[in-house]
Short mmCIF file of C-alpha atoms in Angstrom, two decimals:
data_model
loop_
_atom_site.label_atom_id
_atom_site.label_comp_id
_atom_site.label_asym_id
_atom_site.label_seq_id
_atom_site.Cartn_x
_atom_site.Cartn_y
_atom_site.Cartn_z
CA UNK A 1 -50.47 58.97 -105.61
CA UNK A 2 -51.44 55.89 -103.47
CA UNK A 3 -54.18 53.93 -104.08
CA UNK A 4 -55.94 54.03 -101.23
CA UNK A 5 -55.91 58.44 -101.93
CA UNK A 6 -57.07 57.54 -105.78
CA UNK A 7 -59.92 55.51 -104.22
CA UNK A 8 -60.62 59.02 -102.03
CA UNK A 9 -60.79 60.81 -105.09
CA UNK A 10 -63.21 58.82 -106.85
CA UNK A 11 -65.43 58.69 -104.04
CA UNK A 12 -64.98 62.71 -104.10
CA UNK A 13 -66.00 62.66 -107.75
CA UNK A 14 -69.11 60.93 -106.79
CA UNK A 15 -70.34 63.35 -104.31
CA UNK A 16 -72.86 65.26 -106.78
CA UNK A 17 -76.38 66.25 -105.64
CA UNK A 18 -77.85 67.64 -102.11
CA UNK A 19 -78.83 64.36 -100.38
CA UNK A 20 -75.39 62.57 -101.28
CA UNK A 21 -73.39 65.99 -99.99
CA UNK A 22 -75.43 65.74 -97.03
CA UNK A 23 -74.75 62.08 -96.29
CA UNK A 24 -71.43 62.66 -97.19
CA UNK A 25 -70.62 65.33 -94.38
CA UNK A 26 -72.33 63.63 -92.11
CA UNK A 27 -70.01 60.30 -92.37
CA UNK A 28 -67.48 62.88 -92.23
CA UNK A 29 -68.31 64.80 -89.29
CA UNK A 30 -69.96 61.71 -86.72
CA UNK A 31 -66.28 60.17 -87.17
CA UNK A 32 -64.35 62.83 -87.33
CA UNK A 33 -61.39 63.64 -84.56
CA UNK A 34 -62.88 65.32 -82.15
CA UNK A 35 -66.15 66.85 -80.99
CA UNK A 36 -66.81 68.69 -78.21
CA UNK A 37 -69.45 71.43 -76.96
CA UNK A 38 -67.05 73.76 -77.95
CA UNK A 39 -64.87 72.27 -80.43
CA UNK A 40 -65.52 70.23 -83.87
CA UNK A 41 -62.05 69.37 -85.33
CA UNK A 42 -61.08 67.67 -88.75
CA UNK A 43 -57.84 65.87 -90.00
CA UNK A 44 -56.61 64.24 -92.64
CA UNK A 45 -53.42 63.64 -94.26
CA UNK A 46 -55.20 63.93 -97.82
CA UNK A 47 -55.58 67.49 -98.73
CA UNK A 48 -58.81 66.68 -101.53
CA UNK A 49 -60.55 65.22 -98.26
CA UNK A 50 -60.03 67.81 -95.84
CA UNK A 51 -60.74 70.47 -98.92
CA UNK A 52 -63.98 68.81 -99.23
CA UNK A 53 -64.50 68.61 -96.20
CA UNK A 54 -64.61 71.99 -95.89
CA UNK A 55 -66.18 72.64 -98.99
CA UNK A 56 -69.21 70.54 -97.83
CA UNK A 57 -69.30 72.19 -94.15
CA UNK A 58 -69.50 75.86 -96.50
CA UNK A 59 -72.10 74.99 -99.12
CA UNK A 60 -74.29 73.02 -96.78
CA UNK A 61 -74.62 75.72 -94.11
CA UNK A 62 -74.42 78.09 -96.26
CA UNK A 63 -71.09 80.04 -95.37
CA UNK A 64 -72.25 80.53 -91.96
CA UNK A 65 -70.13 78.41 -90.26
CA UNK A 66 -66.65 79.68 -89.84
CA UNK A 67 -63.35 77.49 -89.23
CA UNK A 68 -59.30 77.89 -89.08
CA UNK A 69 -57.27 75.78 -91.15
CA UNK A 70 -54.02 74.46 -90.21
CA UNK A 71 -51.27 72.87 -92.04
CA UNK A 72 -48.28 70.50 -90.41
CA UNK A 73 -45.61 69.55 -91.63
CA UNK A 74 -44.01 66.24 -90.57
CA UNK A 75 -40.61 64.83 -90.35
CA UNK A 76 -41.72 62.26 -92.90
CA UNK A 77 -42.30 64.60 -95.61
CA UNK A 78 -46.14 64.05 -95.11
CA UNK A 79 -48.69 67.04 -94.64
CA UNK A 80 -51.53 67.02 -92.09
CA UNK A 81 -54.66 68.97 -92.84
CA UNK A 82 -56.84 70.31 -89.86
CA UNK A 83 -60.03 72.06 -89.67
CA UNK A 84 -61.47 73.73 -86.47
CA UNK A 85 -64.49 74.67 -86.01
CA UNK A 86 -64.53 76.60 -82.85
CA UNK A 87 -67.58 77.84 -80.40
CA UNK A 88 -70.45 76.66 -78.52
CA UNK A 89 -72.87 78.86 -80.86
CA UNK A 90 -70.75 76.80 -83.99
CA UNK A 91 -70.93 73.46 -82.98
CA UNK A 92 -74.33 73.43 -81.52
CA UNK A 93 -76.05 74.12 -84.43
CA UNK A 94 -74.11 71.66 -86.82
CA UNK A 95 -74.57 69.05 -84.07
CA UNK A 96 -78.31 70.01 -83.74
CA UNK A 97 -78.44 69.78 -87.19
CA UNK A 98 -76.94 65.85 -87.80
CA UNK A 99 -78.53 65.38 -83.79
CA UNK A 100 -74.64 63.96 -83.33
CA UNK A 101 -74.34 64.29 -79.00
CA UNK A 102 -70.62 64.91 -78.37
CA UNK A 103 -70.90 63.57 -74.95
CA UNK A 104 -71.69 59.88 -76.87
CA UNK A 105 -71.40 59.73 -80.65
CA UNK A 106 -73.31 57.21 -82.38
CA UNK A 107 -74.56 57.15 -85.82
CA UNK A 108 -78.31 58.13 -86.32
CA UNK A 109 -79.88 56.38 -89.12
CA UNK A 110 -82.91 58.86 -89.46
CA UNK A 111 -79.59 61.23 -91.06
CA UNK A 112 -79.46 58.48 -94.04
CA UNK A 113 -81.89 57.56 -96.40
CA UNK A 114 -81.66 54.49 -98.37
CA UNK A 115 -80.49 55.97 -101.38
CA UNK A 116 -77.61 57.90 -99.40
CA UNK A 117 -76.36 55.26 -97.55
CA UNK A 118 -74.11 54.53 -99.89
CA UNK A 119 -72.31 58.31 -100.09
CA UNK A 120 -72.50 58.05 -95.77
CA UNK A 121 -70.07 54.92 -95.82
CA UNK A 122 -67.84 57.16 -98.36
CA UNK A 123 -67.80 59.66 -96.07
CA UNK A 124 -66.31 57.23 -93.01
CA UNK A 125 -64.15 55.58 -95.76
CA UNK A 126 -62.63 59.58 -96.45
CA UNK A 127 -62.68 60.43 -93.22
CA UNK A 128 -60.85 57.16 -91.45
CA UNK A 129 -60.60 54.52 -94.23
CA UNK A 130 -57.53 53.05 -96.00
CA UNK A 131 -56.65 50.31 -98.59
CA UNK A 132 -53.73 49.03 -99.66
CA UNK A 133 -52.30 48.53 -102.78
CA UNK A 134 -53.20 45.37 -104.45
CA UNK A 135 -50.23 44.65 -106.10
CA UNK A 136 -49.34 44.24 -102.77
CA UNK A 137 -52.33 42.17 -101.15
CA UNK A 138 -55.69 43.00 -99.79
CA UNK A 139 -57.17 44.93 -97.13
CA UNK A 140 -59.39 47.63 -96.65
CA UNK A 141 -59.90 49.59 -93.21
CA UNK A 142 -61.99 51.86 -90.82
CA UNK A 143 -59.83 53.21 -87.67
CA UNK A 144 -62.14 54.31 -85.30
CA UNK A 145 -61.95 56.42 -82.28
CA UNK A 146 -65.04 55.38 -80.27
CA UNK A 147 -66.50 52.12 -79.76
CA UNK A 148 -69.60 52.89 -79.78
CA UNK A 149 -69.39 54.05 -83.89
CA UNK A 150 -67.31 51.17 -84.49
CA UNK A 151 -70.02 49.00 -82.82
CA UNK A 152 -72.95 51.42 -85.12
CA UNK A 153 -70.81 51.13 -88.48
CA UNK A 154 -70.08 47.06 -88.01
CA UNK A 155 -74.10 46.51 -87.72
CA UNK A 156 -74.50 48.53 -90.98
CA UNK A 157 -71.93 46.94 -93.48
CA UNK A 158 -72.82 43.44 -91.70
CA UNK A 159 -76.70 44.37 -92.88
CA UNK A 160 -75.76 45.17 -96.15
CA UNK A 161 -73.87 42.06 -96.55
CA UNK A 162 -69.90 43.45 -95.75
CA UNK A 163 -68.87 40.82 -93.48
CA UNK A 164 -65.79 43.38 -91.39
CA UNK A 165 -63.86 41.96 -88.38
CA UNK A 166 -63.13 44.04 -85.58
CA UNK A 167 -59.57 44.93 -83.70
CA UNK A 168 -58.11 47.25 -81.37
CA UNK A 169 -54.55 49.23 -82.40
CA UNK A 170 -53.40 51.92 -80.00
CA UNK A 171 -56.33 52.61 -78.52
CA UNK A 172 -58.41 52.37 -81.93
CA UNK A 173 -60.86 50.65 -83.25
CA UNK A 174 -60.24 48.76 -86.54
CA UNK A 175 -63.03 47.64 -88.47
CA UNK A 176 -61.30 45.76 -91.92
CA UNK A 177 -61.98 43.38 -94.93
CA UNK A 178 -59.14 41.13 -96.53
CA UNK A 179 -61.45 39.39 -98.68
CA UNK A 180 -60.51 40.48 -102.32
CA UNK A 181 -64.16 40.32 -103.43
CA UNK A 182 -65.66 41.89 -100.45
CA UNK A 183 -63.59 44.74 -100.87
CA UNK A 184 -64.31 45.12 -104.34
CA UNK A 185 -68.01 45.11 -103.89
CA UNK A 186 -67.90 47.61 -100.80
CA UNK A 187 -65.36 50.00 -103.37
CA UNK A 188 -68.46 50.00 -105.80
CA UNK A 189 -71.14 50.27 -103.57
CA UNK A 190 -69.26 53.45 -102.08
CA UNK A 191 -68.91 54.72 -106.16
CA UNK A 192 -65.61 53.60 -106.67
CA UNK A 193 -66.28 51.45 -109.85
CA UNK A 194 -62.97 52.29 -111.43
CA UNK A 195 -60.77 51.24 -108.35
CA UNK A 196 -62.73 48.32 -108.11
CA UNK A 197 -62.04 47.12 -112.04
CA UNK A 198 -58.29 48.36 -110.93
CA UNK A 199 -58.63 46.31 -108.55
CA UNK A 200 -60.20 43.11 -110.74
CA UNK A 201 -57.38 43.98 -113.30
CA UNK A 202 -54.36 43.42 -111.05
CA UNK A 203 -55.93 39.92 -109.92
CA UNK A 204 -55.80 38.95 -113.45
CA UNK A 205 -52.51 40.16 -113.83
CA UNK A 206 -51.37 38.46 -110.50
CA UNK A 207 -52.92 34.89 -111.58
CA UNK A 208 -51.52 35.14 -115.26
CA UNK A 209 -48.09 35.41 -113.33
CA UNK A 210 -48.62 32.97 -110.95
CA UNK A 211 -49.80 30.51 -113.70
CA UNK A 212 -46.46 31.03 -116.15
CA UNK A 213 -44.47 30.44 -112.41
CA UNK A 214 -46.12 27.66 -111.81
CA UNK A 215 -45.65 26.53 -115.47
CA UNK A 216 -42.18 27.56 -115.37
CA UNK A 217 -41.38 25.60 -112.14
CA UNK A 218 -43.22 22.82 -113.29
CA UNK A 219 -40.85 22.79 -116.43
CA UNK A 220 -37.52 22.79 -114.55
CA UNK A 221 -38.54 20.52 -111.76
CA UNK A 222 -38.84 17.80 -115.42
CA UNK A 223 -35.93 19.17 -117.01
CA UNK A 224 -34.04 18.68 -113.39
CA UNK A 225 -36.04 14.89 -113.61
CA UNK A 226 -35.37 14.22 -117.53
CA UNK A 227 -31.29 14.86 -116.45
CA UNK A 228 -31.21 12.94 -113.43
CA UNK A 229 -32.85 9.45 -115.14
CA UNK A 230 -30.33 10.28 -118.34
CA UNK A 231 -27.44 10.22 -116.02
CA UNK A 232 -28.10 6.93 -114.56
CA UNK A 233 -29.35 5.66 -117.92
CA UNK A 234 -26.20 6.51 -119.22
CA UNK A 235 -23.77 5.12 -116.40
CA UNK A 236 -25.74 1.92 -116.64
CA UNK A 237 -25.24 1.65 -120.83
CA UNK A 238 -21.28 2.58 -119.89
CA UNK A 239 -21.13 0.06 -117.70
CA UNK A 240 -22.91 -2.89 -119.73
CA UNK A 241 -20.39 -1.45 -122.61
CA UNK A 242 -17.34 -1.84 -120.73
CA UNK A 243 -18.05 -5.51 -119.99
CA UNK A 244 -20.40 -6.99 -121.85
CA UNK A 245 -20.22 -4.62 -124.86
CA UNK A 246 -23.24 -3.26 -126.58
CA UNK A 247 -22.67 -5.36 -129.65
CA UNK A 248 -23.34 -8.52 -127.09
CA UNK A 249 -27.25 -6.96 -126.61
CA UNK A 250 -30.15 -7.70 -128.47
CA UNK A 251 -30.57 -5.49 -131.69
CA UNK A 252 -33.64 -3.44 -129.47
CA UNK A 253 -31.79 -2.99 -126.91
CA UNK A 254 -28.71 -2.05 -128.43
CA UNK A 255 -30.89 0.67 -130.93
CA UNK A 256 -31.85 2.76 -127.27
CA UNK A 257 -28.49 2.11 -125.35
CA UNK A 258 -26.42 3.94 -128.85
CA UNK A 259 -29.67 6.59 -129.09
CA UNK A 260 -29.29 6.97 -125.48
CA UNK A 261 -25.67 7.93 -125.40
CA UNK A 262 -26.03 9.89 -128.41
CA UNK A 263 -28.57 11.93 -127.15
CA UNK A 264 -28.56 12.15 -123.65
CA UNK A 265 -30.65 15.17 -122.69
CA UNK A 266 -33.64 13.62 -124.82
CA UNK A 267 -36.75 12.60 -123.37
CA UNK A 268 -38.61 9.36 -123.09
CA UNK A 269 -40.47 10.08 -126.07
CA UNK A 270 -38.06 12.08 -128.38
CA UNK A 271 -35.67 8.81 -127.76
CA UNK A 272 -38.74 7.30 -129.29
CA UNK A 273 -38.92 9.22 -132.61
CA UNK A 274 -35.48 8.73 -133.43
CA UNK A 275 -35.57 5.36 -133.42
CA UNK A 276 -36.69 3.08 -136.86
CA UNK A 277 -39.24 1.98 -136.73
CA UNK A 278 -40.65 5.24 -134.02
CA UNK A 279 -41.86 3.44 -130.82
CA UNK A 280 -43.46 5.18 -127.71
CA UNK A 281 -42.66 6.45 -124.24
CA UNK A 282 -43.99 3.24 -122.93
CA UNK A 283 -41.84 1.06 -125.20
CA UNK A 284 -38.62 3.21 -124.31
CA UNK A 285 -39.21 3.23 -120.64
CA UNK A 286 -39.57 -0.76 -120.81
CA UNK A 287 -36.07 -1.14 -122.84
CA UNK A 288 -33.96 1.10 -120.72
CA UNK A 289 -35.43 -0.73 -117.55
CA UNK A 290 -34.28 -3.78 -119.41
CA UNK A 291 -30.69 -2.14 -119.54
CA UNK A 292 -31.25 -1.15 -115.75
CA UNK A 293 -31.97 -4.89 -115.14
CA UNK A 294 -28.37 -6.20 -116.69
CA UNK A 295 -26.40 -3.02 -115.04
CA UNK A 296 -27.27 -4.13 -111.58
CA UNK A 297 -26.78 -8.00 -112.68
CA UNK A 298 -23.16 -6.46 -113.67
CA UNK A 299 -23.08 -4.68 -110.51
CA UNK A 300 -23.80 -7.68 -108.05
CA UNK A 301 -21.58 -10.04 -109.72
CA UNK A 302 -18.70 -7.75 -109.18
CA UNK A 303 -19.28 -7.04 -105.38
#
């Protein structure tokens, strides 16, 4: 299961009492796929959602209301679920009902109380909302078929404090969130607290990985450092002992050039530890600059 369909269950799950049913269908219904005088029809490629859809429609009105169901079949191995609801008589009164015109749709905010607001989002998010997977990045999204709901819904997640961005696709209207944290919040407003810590989880996951990369990286770019400065260190010692000798050098200097030949993939400091008496990184770095200095003395005398 994806988990923008495990969100849509949740949400489902949520759906308990009268009022939040009633909110519920009516997010549903407003932005459904088309209504007409005639015609009220329902789709979704999630069978829960168009189950509850019709589930709501039943227990709401009572069993009154009848529709067909329809099931397609697509190349891709998805299913679509419809739900018709068919005559004037029909429609009319479930219109009358929610006071939804089919001539010019528009969300009616007498049809929401405050405490159902939430569940009436949930129903647009079931009806014509996805997310992506966060393993895979972030984004949430409403794809509308009429402007004039997409204007309605951005007012009411801007009031509440959902900051969405609007954009057209193919003749839709796409209302969507990238923000990780705004997404998270509008999941649990909705009453999908579990996505939402599923959600907080993988983030944790993501930066614990992202932190042992960086550590990682970090590690071979001073391995790749540590190897490069040995390798001159070294050709420079070679070089002083193939003229000069290394008995010729001062005892100090002579103690680092053997340790460094010795040990060449050693750092600064474990250089330092072998030596007797111990000295530091600093101390090191100062005699092998030292040896650097006679190299290239070495070096110009020969050109």
């Amino acid at each position: 299961m994806s988990f923008s369909n495990e969100v849509k269950t949740e949400l489902i799950s949520a759906v308990t009492d009268k009022d939040k049913k009633f909110a519920c269908l009516y997010g549903l219904i407003v932005f459904c796929n088309k209504i007409t005088s005639d015609i009220i029809c329902f789709q979704s490629e999630n069978q829960e959602v168009a189950d509850v859809f019709s589930e709501l429609v039943s227990e709401i009105f009572r069993q009154s209301i009848e529709f067909t169901k329809d099931v397609t079949e697509r190349k891709n191995g998805t299913s679509l679920y419809s739900f018709t609801i068919n005559g004037s008589s029909q429609v009319s009164r479930i219109t009358e009902f929610f006071k939804i015109s089919p001539a010019k749709r528009e969300i009616d905010l007498k049809n929401i109380d405050n405490n159902s607001l939430s569940n009436f989002i949930a129903g647009v998010f079931l009806g014509c909302g996805s997310i992506t997977n966060p393993e895979n990045g972030y984004h949430l999204e409403f794809v509308i078929n009429s402007e004039q709901l997409c204007d309605d819904l951005t007012i009411i997640l801007n009031s509440i404090g959902f900051p969405v961005k609007k954009a057209v696709r193919k003749n839709f209207y796409i209302l969507y969130l990238k923000e990780s944290e705004n997404i998270e919040d509008l999941l649990t407003f909705m009453g999908a607290q579990s996505s939402t810590l599923e959600i907080i989880n993988i983030k944790i996951l993501k930066d614990v990985r992202n932190r042992a990369n960086r550590v990682r990286n970090c590690d071979v770019a001073n391995c790749n450092k540590i190897s490069a400065a040995s390798v001159s260190q070294t050709q420079d010692i070679k070089l002083i002992d193939s003229v000069m000798g290394l008995d010729s050098l001062p005892s100090t200097l002579r103690e680092i050039a053997v340790a460094r030949l010795e040990y060449p993939e050693y750092s600064l400091n474990d250089l330092g530890e072998i030596l007797d008496p111990p000295i530091g990184r600093s101390g090191v770095n100062h005699r092998l600059k030292r040896l650097k200095q006679i190299a290239c003395q070495i070096r110009e005398e020969v050109e």
